[in-house]
Amino acid sequence: MTLHTGRHFLQIPGPTNIPDRVLRAMDMPALDHRGPEFAELGYAVMTGLQRIFRTKHPVIIFPSSGTGAWEAALVNTLSPGDKVLLAETGQFAVLWRGIAEKFKLDVEFMPTDWRRGADVAEIESRLAADRSHKIKAVMVIHNETSTGCVTHPLEVRKALNRTNHPALLMVDTISGLASMEYEHDAWGIDVAVGGSQKGMMLPPGLSFNALSDRALAISRANSSLRSYWDWHDMLEFNKLGTFPYTPAVNLLFALREAIAMLEEEGLENVFARHRRHGAATRAAAKTWGLDLVCLDPNAYSPSLTAVMVPDGHDADAFRKVVLENFDMSLGTGLGKLKGRAFRIGHIGHFNDLMLMGTLSGVEMGLDLGKIPHRGGGVMSAMEVLKGRNAMAMPKAAVA
Ligand code: PLP
């Protein structure tokens, strides 16, 4: 039996810590999802999510994990044989590709070394070369949760505009939403994919698609088979504040509360908080002398930091030491980073002292796990949090 004295430290990059306020908001009797009281909740979360995604267009809410919204993005807009361009930024790009291929899309996969964001110049040259406009969508992961590297969606939009290419821009912002700048309309995103269990501070179980007028028009004309994921059935019901099938009612109570919390703090402050925690975590890693997975300072993620362990050491054995000694879960290395890297989540409901506890647990674990490192990482992070190490503070992402 596992005993927790005090709170378990859940420092994986999602699911993230759920605020007590959100847990209490969920603790409600079930509600008639076709009654008038429900519609009030339905409208509140739909319009609230529009503010979070910063869009005037509808945001679809599915009772599913993020993978469902990945699938919905594809089956609503594309047909078997359609070509898509997808940047291989890490494991989540690999997984999205897997879904695309199951639906018989022709995926042009642009490799990277998993240590940076997508190569936007390369995307642009492939778009420029595609004179007959065979590419129907460009797909990028905003915040690659397996590597801690960001691809700035606005840069990809600019590449599409410069080449006058009509492909849809699809952005997975599952671990970006509500932890870093995201401007659905201003950045010209056609389809966004979001999830509940990261910056939104909710349990897993909800996923989102934010849309554009073009994505909606293309999906209306698209005859690909789909039912559960169909946007248009959903939108018909959403007009009345309801859903075509039983919604995850208690998760919607939670969503309403989480949106209220994010708006009370102010989204800009939420983003600044994440940037600050990212900077402090990187300062600690630098002092430890451990390499970050992400090699491009312009692509550092504010919501998680993936750290390499030296060759000959096992990141999962280290994570086990941390879990057994300090009751803290760190994220495992995914895909080809398995055993080579661990991930520190600093996303969602989080504050300075939670970060200090997290980094202390990592530093003690490095000692106990005999991972070669220098001490003092926690002190370096403290300097950043105290505001003394202003150089380590990154500017806001491209806006
Ligand atoms: N995309 C990204 C960037 C993710 O981080 C995740 C999950 O961690 C997913 C997609 C898949 O979401 P889910 O596991 O909720 O299906």
GROMACS .gro file of C-alpha atoms and ligand atoms in nm:
model
  415
    1MET     CA    1   0.000   0.000   0.000
    2THR     CA    2   0.130   0.346  -0.086
    3LEU     CA    3   0.104   0.599   0.195
    4HIS     CA    4   0.093   0.970   0.123
    5THR     CA    5   0.180   1.194   0.415
    6GLY     CA    6   0.088   1.532   0.277
    7ARG     CA    7   0.020   1.585  -0.092
    8HIS     CA    8   0.179   1.365  -0.355
    9PHE     CA    9   0.388   1.582  -0.589
   10LEU     CA   10   0.242   1.520  -0.934
   11GLN     CA   11   0.502   1.689  -1.151
   12ILE     CA   12   0.436   1.514  -1.478
   13PRO     CA   13   0.332   1.743  -1.766
   14GLY     CA   14  -0.027   1.633  -1.741
   15PRO     CA   15  -0.253   1.530  -1.587
   16THR     CA   16  -0.162   1.825  -1.367
   17ASN     CA   17  -0.258   1.920  -1.011
   18ILE     CA   18  -0.630   1.987  -0.978
   19PRO     CA   19  -0.718   2.291  -0.765
   20ASP     CA   20  -0.940   2.221  -0.463
   21ARG     CA   21  -1.186   2.475  -0.602
   22VAL     CA   22  -1.221   2.269  -0.917
   23LEU     CA   23  -1.260   1.944  -0.723
   24ARG     CA   24  -1.535   2.104  -0.513
   25ALA     CA   25  -1.709   2.239  -0.821
   26MET     CA   26  -1.726   1.886  -0.962
   27ASP     CA   27  -1.868   1.743  -0.643
   28MET     CA   28  -2.227   1.797  -0.753
   29PRO     CA   29  -2.529   1.577  -0.810
   30ALA     CA   30  -2.591   1.480  -1.170
   31LEU     CA   31  -2.802   1.715  -1.374
   32ASP     CA   32  -3.059   1.661  -1.650
   33HIS     CA   33  -2.841   1.732  -1.952
   34ARG     CA   34  -3.149   1.820  -2.155
   35GLY     CA   35  -3.297   2.060  -1.900
   36PRO     CA   36  -3.279   2.441  -1.875
   37GLU     CA   37  -3.028   2.443  -1.589
   38PHE     CA   38  -2.786   2.248  -1.800
   39ALA     CA   39  -2.805   2.490  -2.093
   40GLU     CA   40  -2.681   2.766  -1.865
   41LEU     CA   41  -2.374   2.557  -1.785
   42GLY     CA   42  -2.335   2.460  -2.153
   43TYR     CA   43  -2.335   2.821  -2.271
   44ALA     CA   44  -2.100   2.927  -1.992
   45VAL     CA   45  -1.832   2.673  -2.082
   46MET     CA   46  -1.866   2.723  -2.457
   47THR     CA   47  -1.827   3.101  -2.436
   48GLY     CA   48  -1.561   3.066  -2.167
   49LEU     CA   49  -1.352   2.843  -2.392
   50GLN     CA   50  -1.385   3.097  -2.674
   51ARG     CA   51  -1.216   3.347  -2.443
   52ILE     CA   52  -0.941   3.099  -2.351
   53PHE     CA   53  -0.872   3.011  -2.717
   54ARG     CA   54  -0.923   3.378  -2.807
   55THR     CA   55  -1.166   3.304  -3.083
   56LYS     CA   56  -1.507   3.423  -3.196
   57HIS     CA   57  -1.562   3.089  -3.369
   58PRO     CA   58  -1.719   2.790  -3.197
   59VAL     CA   59  -1.515   2.563  -2.973
   60ILE     CA   60  -1.628   2.202  -2.970
   61ILE     CA   61  -1.610   2.007  -2.643
   62PHE     CA   62  -1.581   1.630  -2.664
   63PRO     CA   63  -1.610   1.390  -2.371
   64SER     CA   64  -1.277   1.226  -2.457
   65SER     CA   65  -0.907   1.245  -2.400
   66GLY     CA   66  -0.703   1.467  -2.631
   67THR     CA   67  -0.661   1.183  -2.879
   68GLY     CA   68  -1.031   1.212  -2.964
   69ALA     CA   69  -0.993   1.575  -3.067
   70TRP     CA   70  -0.687   1.478  -3.275
   71GLU     CA   71  -0.904   1.230  -3.462
   72ALA     CA   72  -1.193   1.477  -3.492
   73ALA     CA   73  -0.964   1.739  -3.648
   74LEU     CA   74  -0.871   1.493  -3.922
   75VAL     CA   75  -1.201   1.319  -3.996
   76ASN     CA   76  -1.397   1.642  -4.023
   77THR     CA   77  -1.169   1.813  -4.273
   78LEU     CA   78  -0.977   1.548  -4.468
   79SER     CA   79  -1.045   1.240  -4.679
   80PRO     CA   80  -0.843   0.924  -4.743
   81GLY     CA   81  -0.560   0.997  -4.986
   82ASP     CA   82  -0.531   1.365  -4.889
   83LYS     CA   83  -0.178   1.481  -4.832
   84VAL     CA   84  -0.076   1.646  -4.504
   85LEU     CA   85   0.253   1.794  -4.388
   86LEU     CA   86   0.344   1.707  -4.030
   87ALA     CA   87   0.657   1.809  -3.844
   88GLU     CA   88   0.811   1.528  -3.638
   89THR     CA   89   0.889   1.731  -3.329
   90GLY     CA   90   0.865   1.435  -3.089
   91GLN     CA   91   0.649   1.149  -2.969
   92PHE     CA   92   0.318   1.335  -2.993
   93ALA     CA   93   0.382   1.414  -3.359
   94VAL     CA   94   0.454   1.044  -3.409
   95LEU     CA   95   0.122   0.954  -3.244
   96TRP     CA   96  -0.079   1.207  -3.446
   97ARG     CA   97   0.083   1.071  -3.759
   98GLY     CA   98  -0.029   0.721  -3.657
   99ILE     CA   99  -0.391   0.835  -3.645
  100ALA     CA  100  -0.360   1.015  -3.979
  101GLU     CA  101  -0.222   0.701  -4.140
  102LYS     CA  102  -0.502   0.486  -4.000
  103PHE     CA  103  -0.738   0.717  -4.185
  104LYS     CA  104  -0.529   0.663  -4.500
  105LEU     CA  105  -0.400   1.017  -4.519
  106ASP     CA  106  -0.076   1.058  -4.712
  107VAL     CA  107   0.154   1.199  -4.443
  108GLU     CA  108   0.464   1.390  -4.546
  109PHE     CA  109   0.658   1.363  -4.220
  110MET     CA  110   0.935   1.618  -4.172
  111PRO     CA  111   1.196   1.472  -3.938
  112THR     CA  112   1.379   1.662  -3.665
  113ASP     CA  113   1.622   1.538  -3.400
  114TRP     CA  114   1.345   1.586  -3.133
  115ARG     CA  115   1.549   1.868  -2.979
  116ARG     CA  116   1.383   2.172  -3.134
  117GLY     CA  117   1.052   2.294  -3.273
  118ALA     CA  118   0.939   2.242  -3.631
  119ASP     CA  119   1.168   2.384  -3.900
  120VAL     CA  120   0.942   2.658  -4.034
  121ALA     CA  121   1.179   2.745  -4.321
  122GLU     CA  122   1.157   2.382  -4.433
  123ILE     CA  123   0.776   2.389  -4.407
  124GLU     CA  124   0.780   2.703  -4.620
  125SER     CA  125   1.001   2.551  -4.888
  126ARG     CA  126   0.783   2.239  -4.907
  127LEU     CA  127   0.473   2.456  -4.938
  128ALA     CA  128   0.639   2.666  -5.209
  129ALA     CA  129   0.731   2.350  -5.400
  130ASP     CA  130   0.371   2.224  -5.382
  131ARG     CA  131   0.244   2.429  -5.675
  132SER     CA  132  -0.058   2.208  -5.736
  133HIS     CA  133  -0.166   2.246  -5.373
  134LYS     CA  134  -0.174   1.876  -5.297
  135ILE     CA  135  -0.100   1.949  -4.931
  136LYS     CA  136  -0.438   1.992  -4.762
  137ALA     CA  137  -0.320   2.059  -4.408
  138VAL     CA  138  -0.008   2.155  -4.218
  139MET     CA  139  -0.008   1.995  -3.871
  140VAL     CA  140   0.215   2.112  -3.587
  141ILE     CA  141   0.241   2.049  -3.216
  142HIS     CA  142   0.246   2.385  -3.037
  143ASN     CA  143   0.410   2.250  -2.722
  144GLU     CA  144   0.572   1.910  -2.780
  145THR     CA  145   0.516   1.750  -2.441
  146SER     CA  146   0.776   1.479  -2.504
  147THR     CA  147   1.065   1.724  -2.555
  148GLY     CA  148   0.968   2.059  -2.403
  149CYS     CA  149   1.012   2.235  -2.738
  150VAL     CA  150   0.768   2.491  -2.876
  151THR     CA  151   0.672   2.558  -3.238
  152HIS     CA  152   0.527   2.906  -3.275
  153PRO     CA  153   0.202   2.866  -3.473
  154LEU     CA  154   0.209   3.225  -3.598
  155GLU     CA  155   0.539   3.156  -3.774
  156VAL     CA  156   0.377   2.864  -3.954
  157ARG     CA  157   0.079   3.082  -4.049
  158LYS     CA  158   0.321   3.339  -4.194
  159ALA     CA  159   0.488   3.066  -4.401
  160LEU     CA  160   0.146   2.963  -4.539
  161ASN     CA  161   0.065   3.325  -4.620
  162ARG     CA  162   0.401   3.397  -4.782
  163THR     CA  163   0.358   3.099  -5.013
  164ASN     CA  164  -0.010   3.177  -5.071
  165HIS     CA  165  -0.083   2.817  -4.985
  166PRO     CA  166  -0.445   2.724  -4.904
  167ALA     CA  167  -0.365   2.430  -4.672
  168LEU     CA  168  -0.544   2.430  -4.339
  169LEU     CA  169  -0.328   2.506  -4.036
  170MET     CA  170  -0.390   2.251  -3.758
  171VAL     CA  171  -0.230   2.306  -3.421
  172ASP     CA  172  -0.218   2.065  -3.129
  173THR     CA  173  -0.209   2.295  -2.826
  174ILE     CA  174  -0.300   2.024  -2.575
  175SER     CA  175  -0.014   2.116  -2.342
  176GLY     CA  176   0.007   2.477  -2.458
  177LEU     CA  177  -0.345   2.600  -2.390
  178ALA     CA  178  -0.376   2.814  -2.076
  179SER     CA  179  -0.004   2.790  -2.004
  180MET     CA  180   0.138   2.986  -2.295
  181GLU     CA  181   0.018   3.248  -2.546
  182TYR     CA  182  -0.235   3.109  -2.788
  183GLU     CA  183  -0.436   3.335  -3.021
  184HIS     CA  184  -0.665   3.125  -3.236
  185ASP     CA  185  -0.813   3.401  -3.453
  186ALA     CA  186  -0.524   3.648  -3.457
  187TRP     CA  187  -0.280   3.375  -3.559
  188GLY     CA  188  -0.510   3.238  -3.829
  189ILE     CA  189  -0.533   2.884  -3.694
  190ASP     CA  190  -0.794   2.668  -3.869
  191VAL     CA  191  -0.824   2.378  -3.628
  192ALA     CA  192  -0.685   2.365  -3.276
  193VAL     CA  193  -0.675   2.058  -3.058
  194GLY     CA  194  -0.693   2.104  -2.681
  195GLY     CA  195  -0.734   1.889  -2.372
  196SER     CA  196  -0.854   1.932  -2.016
  197GLN     CA  197  -0.574   1.781  -1.809
  198LYS     CA  198  -0.286   2.023  -1.862
  199GLY     CA  199  -0.298   2.404  -1.835
  200MET     CA  200  -0.675   2.388  -1.788
  201MET     CA  201  -0.614   2.219  -1.449
  202LEU     CA  202  -0.897   1.967  -1.492
  203PRO     CA  203  -0.904   1.590  -1.470
  204PRO     CA  204  -0.854   1.410  -1.801
  205GLY     CA  205  -1.173   1.352  -1.997
  206LEU     CA  206  -1.249   1.659  -2.207
  207SER     CA  207  -1.099   1.755  -2.540
  208PHE     CA  208  -1.154   2.058  -2.760
  209ASN     CA  209  -1.151   2.164  -3.123
  210ALA     CA  210  -1.138   2.536  -3.195
  211LEU     CA  211  -1.233   2.610  -3.555
  212SER     CA  212  -1.212   2.869  -3.831
  213ASP     CA  213  -1.474   2.959  -4.090
  214ARG     CA  214  -1.266   2.784  -4.356
  215ALA     CA  215  -1.233   2.468  -4.151
  216LEU     CA  216  -1.609   2.470  -4.098
  217ALA     CA  217  -1.681   2.524  -4.469
  218ILE     CA  218  -1.439   2.246  -4.570
  219SER     CA  219  -1.587   2.008  -4.315
  220ARG     CA  220  -1.940   2.079  -4.439
  221ALA     CA  221  -1.839   1.967  -4.786
  222ASN     CA  222  -1.633   1.672  -4.661
  223SER     CA  223  -1.810   1.338  -4.697
  224SER     CA  224  -1.562   1.133  -4.492
  225LEU     CA  225  -1.734   0.886  -4.260
  226ARG     CA  226  -1.772   1.009  -3.903
  227SER     CA  227  -2.042   1.016  -3.641
  228TYR     CA  228  -1.933   1.069  -3.281
  229TRP     CA  229  -1.673   1.326  -3.389
  230ASP     CA  230  -1.892   1.515  -3.634
  231TRP     CA  231  -1.865   1.889  -3.571
  232HIS     CA  232  -2.196   1.976  -3.733
  233ASP     CA  233  -2.416   1.749  -3.523
  234MET     CA  234  -2.241   1.899  -3.225
  235LEU     CA  235  -2.286   2.259  -3.337
  236GLU     CA  236  -2.660   2.211  -3.398
  237PHE     CA  237  -2.709   2.103  -3.037
  238ASN     CA  238  -2.460   2.357  -2.902
  239LYS     CA  239  -2.685   2.635  -3.034
  240LEU     CA  240  -2.925   2.535  -2.755
  241GLY     CA  241  -2.649   2.498  -2.497
  242THR     CA  242  -2.671   2.119  -2.516
  243PHE     CA  243  -2.488   1.823  -2.671
  244PRO     CA  244  -2.592   1.547  -2.915
  245TYR     CA  245  -2.503   1.280  -2.660
  246THR     CA  246  -2.460   1.269  -2.284
  247PRO     CA  247  -2.191   1.523  -2.196
  248ALA     CA  248  -1.943   1.476  -1.912
  249VAL     CA  249  -2.159   1.696  -1.691
  250ASN     CA  250  -1.940   1.705  -1.380
  251LEU     CA  251  -1.631   1.780  -1.586
  252LEU     CA  252  -1.821   2.075  -1.729
  253PHE     CA  253  -1.885   2.205  -1.377
  254ALA     CA  254  -1.509   2.174  -1.328
  255LEU     CA  255  -1.439   2.350  -1.657
  256ARG     CA  256  -1.659   2.644  -1.561
  257GLU     CA  257  -1.467   2.682  -1.235
  258ALA     CA  258  -1.124   2.646  -1.397
  259ILE     CA  259  -1.209   2.915  -1.654
  260ALA     CA  260  -1.315   3.143  -1.368
  261MET     CA  261  -0.984   3.081  -1.190
  262LEU     CA  262  -0.780   3.148  -1.503
  263GLU     CA  263  -0.969   3.470  -1.566
  264GLU     CA  264  -0.935   3.585  -1.205
  265GLU     CA  265  -0.558   3.547  -1.235
  266GLY     CA  266  -0.564   3.693  -1.586
  267LEU     CA  267  -0.434   3.490  -1.880
  268GLU     CA  268  -0.131   3.717  -1.928
  269ASN     CA  269  -0.034   3.656  -1.565
  270VAL     CA  270  -0.088   3.283  -1.608
  271PHE     CA  271   0.152   3.286  -1.904
  272ALA     CA  272   0.408   3.499  -1.717
  273ARG     CA  273   0.393   3.260  -1.421
  274HIS     CA  274   0.467   2.964  -1.647
  275ARG     CA  275   0.754   3.147  -1.819
  276ARG     CA  276   0.905   3.229  -1.482
  277HIS     CA  277   0.883   2.870  -1.361
  278GLY     CA  278   1.034   2.746  -1.687
  279ALA     CA  279   1.325   2.989  -1.646
  280ALA     CA  280   1.385   2.884  -1.284
  281THR     CA  281   1.378   2.514  -1.377
  282ARG     CA  282   1.626   2.566  -1.660
  283ALA     CA  283   1.855   2.760  -1.424
  284ALA     CA  284   1.853   2.459  -1.191
  285ALA     CA  285   1.930   2.218  -1.476
  286LYS     CA  286   2.216   2.440  -1.593
  287THR     CA  287   2.375   2.438  -1.247
  288TRP     CA  288   2.329   2.062  -1.220
  289GLY     CA  289   2.523   2.044  -1.546
  290LEU     CA  290   2.249   1.837  -1.711
  291ASP     CA  291   2.154   1.900  -2.074
  292LEU     CA  292   1.806   2.004  -2.169
  293VAL     CA  293   1.640   1.802  -2.441
  294CYS     CA  294   1.550   2.131  -2.610
  295LEU     CA  295   1.856   2.285  -2.772
  296ASP     CA  296   1.692   2.600  -2.908
  297PRO     CA  297   1.642   2.881  -2.652
  298ASN     CA  298   1.367   3.027  -2.873
  299ALA     CA  299   1.177   2.702  -2.837
  300TYR     CA  300   1.202   2.650  -2.460
  301SER     CA  301   0.866   2.543  -2.322
  302PRO     CA  302   0.721   2.740  -2.031
  303SER     CA  303   0.512   2.444  -1.919
  304LEU     CA  304   0.761   2.159  -1.891
  305THR     CA  305   1.135   2.097  -1.899
  306ALA     CA  306   1.276   1.773  -2.034
  307VAL     CA  307   1.620   1.695  -1.893
  308MET     CA  308   1.873   1.443  -2.029
  309VAL     CA  309   2.061   1.212  -1.794
  310PRO     CA  310   2.426   1.144  -1.873
  311ASP     CA  311   2.504   0.842  -2.094
  312GLY     CA  312   2.521   0.521  -1.899
  313HIS     CA  313   2.248   0.630  -1.656
  314ASP     CA  314   1.881   0.541  -1.664
  315ALA     CA  315   1.629   0.823  -1.630
  316ASP     CA  316   1.355   0.581  -1.526
  317ALA     CA  317   1.566   0.435  -1.246
  318PHE     CA  318   1.622   0.793  -1.128
  319ARG     CA  319   1.247   0.865  -1.141
  320LYS     CA  320   1.187   0.554  -0.932
  321VAL     CA  321   1.431   0.682  -0.667
  322VAL     CA  322   1.244   1.014  -0.657
  323LEU     CA  323   0.904   0.846  -0.633
  324GLU     CA  324   1.006   0.602  -0.362
  325ASN     CA  325   1.194   0.853  -0.149
  326PHE     CA  326   1.000   1.173  -0.197
  327ASP     CA  327   0.656   1.070  -0.325
  328MET     CA  328   0.699   1.275  -0.641
  329SER     CA  329   0.608   1.165  -0.993
  330LEU     CA  330   0.823   1.305  -1.272
  331GLY     CA  331   0.740   1.249  -1.639
  332THR     CA  332   0.905   0.955  -1.812
  333GLY     CA  333   1.102   0.989  -2.134
  334LEU     CA  334   0.874   0.906  -2.426
  335GLY     CA  335   0.950   0.721  -2.748
  336LYS     CA  336   1.314   0.742  -2.835
  337LEU     CA  337   1.384   0.945  -2.520
  338LYS     CA  338   1.279   0.652  -2.299
  339GLY     CA  339   1.541   0.604  -2.026
  340ARG     CA  340   1.746   0.898  -2.156
  341ALA     CA  341   1.539   1.191  -2.028
  342PHE     CA  342   1.292   1.281  -1.756
  343ARG     CA  343   1.037   1.559  -1.767
  344ILE     CA  344   0.955   1.814  -1.500
  345GLY     CA  345   0.603   1.949  -1.536
  346HIS     CA  346   0.557   2.307  -1.414
  347ILE     CA  347   0.217   2.351  -1.571
  348GLY     CA  348  -0.128   2.429  -1.441
  349HIS     CA  349  -0.213   2.489  -1.075
  350PHE     CA  350   0.135   2.565  -0.946
  351ASN     CA  351   0.335   2.820  -0.751
  352ASP     CA  352   0.688   2.915  -0.649
  353LEU     CA  353   0.707   2.695  -0.343
  354MET     CA  354   0.564   2.395  -0.526
  355LEU     CA  355   0.842   2.447  -0.779
  356MET     CA  356   1.101   2.467  -0.500
  357GLY     CA  357   0.969   2.143  -0.354
  358THR     CA  358   0.982   1.984  -0.698
  359LEU     CA  359   1.337   2.093  -0.773
  360SER     CA  360   1.453   1.994  -0.424
  361GLY     CA  361   1.311   1.647  -0.484
  362VAL     CA  362   1.493   1.629  -0.818
  363GLU     CA  363   1.823   1.743  -0.666
  364MET     CA  364   1.802   1.500  -0.374
  365GLY     CA  365   1.705   1.226  -0.619
  366LEU     CA  366   2.010   1.303  -0.835
  367ASP     CA  367   2.227   1.252  -0.526
  368LEU     CA  368   2.056   0.933  -0.413
  369GLY     CA  369   2.033   0.797  -0.768
  370LYS     CA  370   2.405   0.864  -0.820
  371ILE     CA  371   2.345   1.070  -1.133
  372PRO     CA  372   2.660   1.278  -1.192
  373HIS     CA  373   2.573   1.644  -1.135
  374ARG     CA  374   2.679   1.958  -0.952
  375GLY     CA  375   2.484   2.068  -0.645
  376GLY     CA  376   2.322   2.408  -0.610
  377GLY     CA  377   2.055   2.385  -0.879
  378VAL     CA  378   1.782   2.465  -0.629
  379MET     CA  379   1.973   2.777  -0.520
  380SER     CA  380   2.000   2.891  -0.883
  381ALA     CA  381   1.625   2.847  -0.924
  382MET     CA  382   1.569   3.048  -0.607
  383GLU     CA  383   1.769   3.335  -0.755
  384VAL     CA  384   1.542   3.338  -1.058
  385LEU     CA  385   1.232   3.328  -0.842
  386LYS     CA  386   1.361   3.610  -0.630
  387GLY     CA  387   1.396   3.804  -0.953
  388ARG     CA  388   1.771   3.850  -0.934
  389ASN     CA  389   1.855   3.651  -1.239
  390ALA     CA  390   1.667   3.870  -1.484
  391MET     CA  391   1.874   3.737  -1.776
  392ALA     CA  392   1.718   3.396  -1.732
  393MET     CA  393   1.368   3.534  -1.780
  394PRO     CA  394   1.250   3.473  -2.133
  395LYS     CA  395   1.039   3.726  -2.318
  396ALA     CA  396   0.683   3.643  -2.419
  397ALA     CA  397   0.653   3.404  -2.713
  398VAL     CA  398   0.592   3.550  -3.057
  399ALA     CA  399   0.267   3.745  -3.052
  400PLP     N1  400  -0.084   1.592  -2.782
  400PLP     C1  401  -0.003   1.635  -2.684
  400PLP     C2  402   0.090   1.749  -2.712
  400PLP     C3  403  -0.007   1.575  -2.558
  400PLP     O1  404   0.074   1.617  -2.461
  400PLP     C4  405  -0.096   1.466  -2.537
  400PLP     C5  406  -0.100   1.397  -2.407
  400PLP     O2  407  -0.016   1.415  -2.322
  400PLP     C6  408  -0.178   1.425  -2.643
  400PLP     C7  409  -0.169   1.491  -2.763
  400PLP     C8  410  -0.271   1.310  -2.627
  400PLP     O3  411  -0.371   1.343  -2.538
  400PLP     P1  412  -0.446   1.231  -2.451
  400PLP     O4  413  -0.341   1.149  -2.383
  400PLP     O5  414  -0.531   1.313  -2.359
  400PLP     O6  415  -0.528   1.151  -2.545
   0.00000   0.00000   0.00000
